[in-house]
mmCIF file of C-alpha atoms in Angstrom:
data_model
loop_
_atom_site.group_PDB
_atom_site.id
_atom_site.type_symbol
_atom_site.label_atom_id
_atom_site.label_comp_id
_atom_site.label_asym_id
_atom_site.label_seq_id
_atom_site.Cartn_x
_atom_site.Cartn_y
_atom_site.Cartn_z
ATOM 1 C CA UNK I 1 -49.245 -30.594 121.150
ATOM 2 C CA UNK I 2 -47.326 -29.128 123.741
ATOM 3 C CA UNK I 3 -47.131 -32.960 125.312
ATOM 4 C CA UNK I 4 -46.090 -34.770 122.494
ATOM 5 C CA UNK I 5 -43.170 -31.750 122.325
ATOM 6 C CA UNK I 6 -42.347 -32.585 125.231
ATOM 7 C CA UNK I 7 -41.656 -36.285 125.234
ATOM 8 C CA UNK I 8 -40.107 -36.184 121.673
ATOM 9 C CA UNK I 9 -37.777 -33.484 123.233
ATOM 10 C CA UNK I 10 -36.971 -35.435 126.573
ATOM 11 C CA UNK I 11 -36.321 -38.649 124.108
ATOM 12 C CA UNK I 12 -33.974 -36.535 121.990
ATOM 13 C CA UNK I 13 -32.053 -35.407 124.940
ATOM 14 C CA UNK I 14 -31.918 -39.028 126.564
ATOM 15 C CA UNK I 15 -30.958 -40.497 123.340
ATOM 16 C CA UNK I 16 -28.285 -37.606 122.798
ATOM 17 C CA UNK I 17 -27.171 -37.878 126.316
ATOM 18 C CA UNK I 18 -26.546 -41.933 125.797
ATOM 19 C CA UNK I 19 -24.845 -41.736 122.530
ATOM 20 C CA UNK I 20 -22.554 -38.743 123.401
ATOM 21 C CA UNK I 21 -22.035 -40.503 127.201
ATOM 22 C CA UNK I 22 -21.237 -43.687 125.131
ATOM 23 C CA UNK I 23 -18.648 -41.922 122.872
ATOM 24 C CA UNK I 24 -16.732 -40.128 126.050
ATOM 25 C CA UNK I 25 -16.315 -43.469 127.748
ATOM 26 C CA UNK I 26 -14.246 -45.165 125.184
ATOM 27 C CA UNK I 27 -12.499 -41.870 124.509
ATOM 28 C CA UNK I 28 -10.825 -42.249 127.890
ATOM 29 C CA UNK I 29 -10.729 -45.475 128.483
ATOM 30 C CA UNK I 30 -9.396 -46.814 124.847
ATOM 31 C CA UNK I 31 -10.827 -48.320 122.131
ATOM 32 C CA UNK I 32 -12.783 -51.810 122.515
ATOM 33 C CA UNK I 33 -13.872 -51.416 126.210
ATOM 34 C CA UNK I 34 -11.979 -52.960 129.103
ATOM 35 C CA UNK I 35 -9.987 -49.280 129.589
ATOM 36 C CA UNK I 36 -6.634 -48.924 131.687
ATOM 37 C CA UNK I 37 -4.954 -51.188 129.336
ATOM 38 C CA UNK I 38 -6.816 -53.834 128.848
ATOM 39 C CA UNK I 39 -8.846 -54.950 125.496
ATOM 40 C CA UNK I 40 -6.120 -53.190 122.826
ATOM 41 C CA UNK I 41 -5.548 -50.117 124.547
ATOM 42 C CA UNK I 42 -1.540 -50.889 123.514
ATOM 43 C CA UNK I 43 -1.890 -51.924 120.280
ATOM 44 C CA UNK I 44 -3.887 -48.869 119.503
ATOM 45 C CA UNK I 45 -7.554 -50.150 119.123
ATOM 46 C CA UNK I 46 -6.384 -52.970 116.515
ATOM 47 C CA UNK I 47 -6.576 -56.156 119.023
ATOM 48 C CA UNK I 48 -4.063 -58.275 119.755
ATOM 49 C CA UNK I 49 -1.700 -58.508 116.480
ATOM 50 C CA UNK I 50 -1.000 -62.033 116.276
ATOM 51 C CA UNK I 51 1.008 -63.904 113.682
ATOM 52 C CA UNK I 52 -1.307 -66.761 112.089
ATOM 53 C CA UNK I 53 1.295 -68.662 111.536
ATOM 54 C CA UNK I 54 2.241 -70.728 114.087
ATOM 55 C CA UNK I 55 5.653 -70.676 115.643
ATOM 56 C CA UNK I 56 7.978 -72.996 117.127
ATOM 57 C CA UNK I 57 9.923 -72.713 120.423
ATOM 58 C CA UNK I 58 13.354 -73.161 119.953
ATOM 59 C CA UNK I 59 15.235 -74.895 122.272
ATOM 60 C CA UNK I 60 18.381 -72.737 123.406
ATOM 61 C CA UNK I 61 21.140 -75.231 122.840
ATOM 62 C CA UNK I 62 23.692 -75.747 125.481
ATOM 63 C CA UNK I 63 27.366 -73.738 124.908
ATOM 64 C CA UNK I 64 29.658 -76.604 122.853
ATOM 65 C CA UNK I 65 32.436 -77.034 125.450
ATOM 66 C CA UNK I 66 35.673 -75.890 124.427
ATOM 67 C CA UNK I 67 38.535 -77.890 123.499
ATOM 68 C CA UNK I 68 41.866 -78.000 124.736
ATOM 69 C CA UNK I 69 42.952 -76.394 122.109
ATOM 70 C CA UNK I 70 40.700 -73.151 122.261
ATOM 71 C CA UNK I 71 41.187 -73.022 126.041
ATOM 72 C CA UNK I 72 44.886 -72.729 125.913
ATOM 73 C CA UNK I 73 45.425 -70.681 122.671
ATOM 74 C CA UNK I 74 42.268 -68.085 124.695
ATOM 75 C CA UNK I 75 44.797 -68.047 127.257
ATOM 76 C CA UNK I 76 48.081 -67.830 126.075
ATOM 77 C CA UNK I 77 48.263 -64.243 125.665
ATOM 78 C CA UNK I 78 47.905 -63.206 128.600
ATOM 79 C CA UNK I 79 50.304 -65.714 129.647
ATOM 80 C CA UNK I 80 53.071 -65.089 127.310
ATOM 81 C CA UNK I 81 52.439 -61.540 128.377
ATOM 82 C CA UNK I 82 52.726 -62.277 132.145
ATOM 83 C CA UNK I 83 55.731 -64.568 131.923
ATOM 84 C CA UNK I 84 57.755 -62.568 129.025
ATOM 85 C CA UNK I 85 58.065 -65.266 126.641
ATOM 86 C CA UNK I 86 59.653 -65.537 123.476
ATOM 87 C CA UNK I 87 58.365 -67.337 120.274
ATOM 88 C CA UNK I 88 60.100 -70.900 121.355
ATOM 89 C CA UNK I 89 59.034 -71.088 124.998
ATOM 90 C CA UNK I 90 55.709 -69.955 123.582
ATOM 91 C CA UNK I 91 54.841 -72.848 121.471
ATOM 92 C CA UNK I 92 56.520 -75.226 124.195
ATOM 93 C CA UNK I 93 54.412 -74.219 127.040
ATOM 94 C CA UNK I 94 51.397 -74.297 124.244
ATOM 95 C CA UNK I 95 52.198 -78.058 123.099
ATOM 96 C CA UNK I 96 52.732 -79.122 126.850
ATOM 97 C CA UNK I 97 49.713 -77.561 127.966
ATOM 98 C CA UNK I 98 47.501 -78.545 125.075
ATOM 99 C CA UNK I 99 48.673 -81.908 125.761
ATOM 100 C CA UNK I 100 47.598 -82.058 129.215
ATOM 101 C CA UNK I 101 44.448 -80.114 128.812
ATOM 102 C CA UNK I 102 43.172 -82.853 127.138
ATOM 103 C CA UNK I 103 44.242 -85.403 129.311
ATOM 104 C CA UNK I 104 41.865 -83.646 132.554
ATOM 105 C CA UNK I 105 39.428 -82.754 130.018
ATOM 106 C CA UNK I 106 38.768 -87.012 129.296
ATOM 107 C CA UNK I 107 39.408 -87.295 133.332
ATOM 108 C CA UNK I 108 36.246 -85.214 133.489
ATOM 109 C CA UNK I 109 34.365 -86.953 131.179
ATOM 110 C CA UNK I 110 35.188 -90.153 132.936
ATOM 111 C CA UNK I 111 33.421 -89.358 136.334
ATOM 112 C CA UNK I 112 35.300 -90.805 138.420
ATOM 113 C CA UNK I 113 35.323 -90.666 141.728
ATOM 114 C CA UNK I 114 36.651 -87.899 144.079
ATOM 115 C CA UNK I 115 39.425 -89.629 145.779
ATOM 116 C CA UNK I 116 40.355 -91.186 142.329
ATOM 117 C CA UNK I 117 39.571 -87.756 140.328
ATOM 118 C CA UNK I 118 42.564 -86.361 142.339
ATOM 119 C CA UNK I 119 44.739 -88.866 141.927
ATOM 120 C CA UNK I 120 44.364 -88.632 138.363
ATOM 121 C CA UNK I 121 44.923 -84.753 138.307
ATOM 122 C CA UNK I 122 48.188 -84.772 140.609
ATOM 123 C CA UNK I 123 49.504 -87.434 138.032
ATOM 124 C CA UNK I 124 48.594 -85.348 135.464
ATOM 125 C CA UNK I 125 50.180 -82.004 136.733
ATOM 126 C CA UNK I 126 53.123 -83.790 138.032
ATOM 127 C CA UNK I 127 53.995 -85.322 134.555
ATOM 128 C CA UNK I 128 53.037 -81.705 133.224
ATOM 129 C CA UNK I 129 55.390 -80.233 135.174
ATOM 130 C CA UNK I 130 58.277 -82.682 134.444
ATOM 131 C CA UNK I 131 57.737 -81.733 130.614
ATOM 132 C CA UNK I 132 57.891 -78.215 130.903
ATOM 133 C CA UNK I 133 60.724 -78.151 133.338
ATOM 134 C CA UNK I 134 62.863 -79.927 130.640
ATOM 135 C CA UNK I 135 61.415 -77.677 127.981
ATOM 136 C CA UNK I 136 61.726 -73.916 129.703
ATOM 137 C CA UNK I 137 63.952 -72.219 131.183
ATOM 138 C CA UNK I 138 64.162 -72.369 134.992
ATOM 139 C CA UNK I 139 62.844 -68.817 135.470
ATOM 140 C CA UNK I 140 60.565 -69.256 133.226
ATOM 141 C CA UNK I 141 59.462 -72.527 134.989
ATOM 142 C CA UNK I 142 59.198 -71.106 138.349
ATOM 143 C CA UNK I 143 57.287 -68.166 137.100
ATOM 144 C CA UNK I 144 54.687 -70.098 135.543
ATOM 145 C CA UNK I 145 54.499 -72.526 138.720
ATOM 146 C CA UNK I 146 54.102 -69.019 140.766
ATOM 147 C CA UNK I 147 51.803 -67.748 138.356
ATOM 148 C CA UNK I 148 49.436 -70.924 138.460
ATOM 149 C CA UNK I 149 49.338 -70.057 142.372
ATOM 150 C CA UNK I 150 48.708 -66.560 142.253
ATOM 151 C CA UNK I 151 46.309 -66.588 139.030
ATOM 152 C CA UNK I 152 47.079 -64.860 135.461
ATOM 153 C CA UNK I 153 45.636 -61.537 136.416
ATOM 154 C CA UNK I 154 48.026 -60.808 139.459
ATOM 155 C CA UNK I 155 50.940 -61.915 137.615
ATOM 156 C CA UNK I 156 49.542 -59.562 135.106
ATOM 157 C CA UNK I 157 49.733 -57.037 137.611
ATOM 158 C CA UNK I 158 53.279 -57.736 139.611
ATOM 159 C CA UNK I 159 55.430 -57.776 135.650
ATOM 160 C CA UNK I 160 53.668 -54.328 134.580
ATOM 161 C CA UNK I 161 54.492 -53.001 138.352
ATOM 162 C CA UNK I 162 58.036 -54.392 137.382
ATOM 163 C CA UNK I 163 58.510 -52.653 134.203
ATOM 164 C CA UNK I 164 57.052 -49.206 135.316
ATOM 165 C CA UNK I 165 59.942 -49.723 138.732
ATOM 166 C CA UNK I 166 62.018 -50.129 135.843
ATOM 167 C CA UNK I 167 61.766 -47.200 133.887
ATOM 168 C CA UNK I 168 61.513 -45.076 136.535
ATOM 169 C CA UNK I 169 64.989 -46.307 137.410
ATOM 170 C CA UNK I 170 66.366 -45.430 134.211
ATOM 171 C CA UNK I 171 64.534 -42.161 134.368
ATOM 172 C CA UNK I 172 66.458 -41.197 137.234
#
């Protein structure tokens, strides 16, 4: 009697000993096996959530370029702002520009060679610049001819240091 205690004991302790082993090992290493991670541990024990439908890739489609028309009206702002424009030399340098904008945007379309490329362009900014010399004042003119040099921003920059030189002057 004392035998058959014995093993049915031992068996209850080895079976006990399995089951509550069994139970600590997927307590720390997540549910489904694997552990660290791997077989669900992120998704909480549910397996990998997966839509059944299927979905498609969408191709990111390339930026639309802009047209001459959005490029100059993005940027005429800053340069009214920089050259001190009123409403008439406004639109003027925005028609002339426009116009010409266009003309180097089909010059890039064309692919044309280098050496022919900048032909094309010096034509192009030489008739620009005939146009807006009859249509602006010469200031105006040469400021826009030194601001195309220099770059928006540091024109920006030189007519704000400008006005604070002048009101520091009539401060005084």
């Amino acid at each position: 009697m004392k035998k058959v205690m014995k093993c049915g004991s031992i068996r209850f302790f080895i079976i006990l000993s399995v089951l509550l082993g069994s139970s600590e090992i997927y307590a720390q290493y997540g549910y489904g096996g694997g552990g660290y991670g791997y077989g669900g541990r992120g998704n909480y024990g549910y397996g990998s959530q997966r839509s059944s439908i299927p979905q498609a890739q969408e191709t990111q489609k390339e930026p639309e370029p802009k047209t001459a028309e959005q490029l100059v009206d993005g940027e005429m702002p800053r340069i009214s702002e920089a050259l001190g424009l009123n409403d008439f030399e406004q639109a003027v340098l925005s028609s002339v520009l426009k116009k010409y904008v266009q003309e180097r945007i089909e010059a890039q379309i064309l692919k044309l060679p280098p050496e022919k490329m900048l032909e094309v362009y010096e034509n192009i900014t030489k008739r620009q610049d005939e146009e807006l010399k009859a249509g602006l004042p010469l200031e105006k003119y040469e400021a826009f001819v030194a601001m195309q040099k220099e770059g928006v921003a540091k024109t920006l920059k030189k007519s704000k240091k400008k006005k604070k030189e002048k009101r520091k002057k009539t401060k005084n």
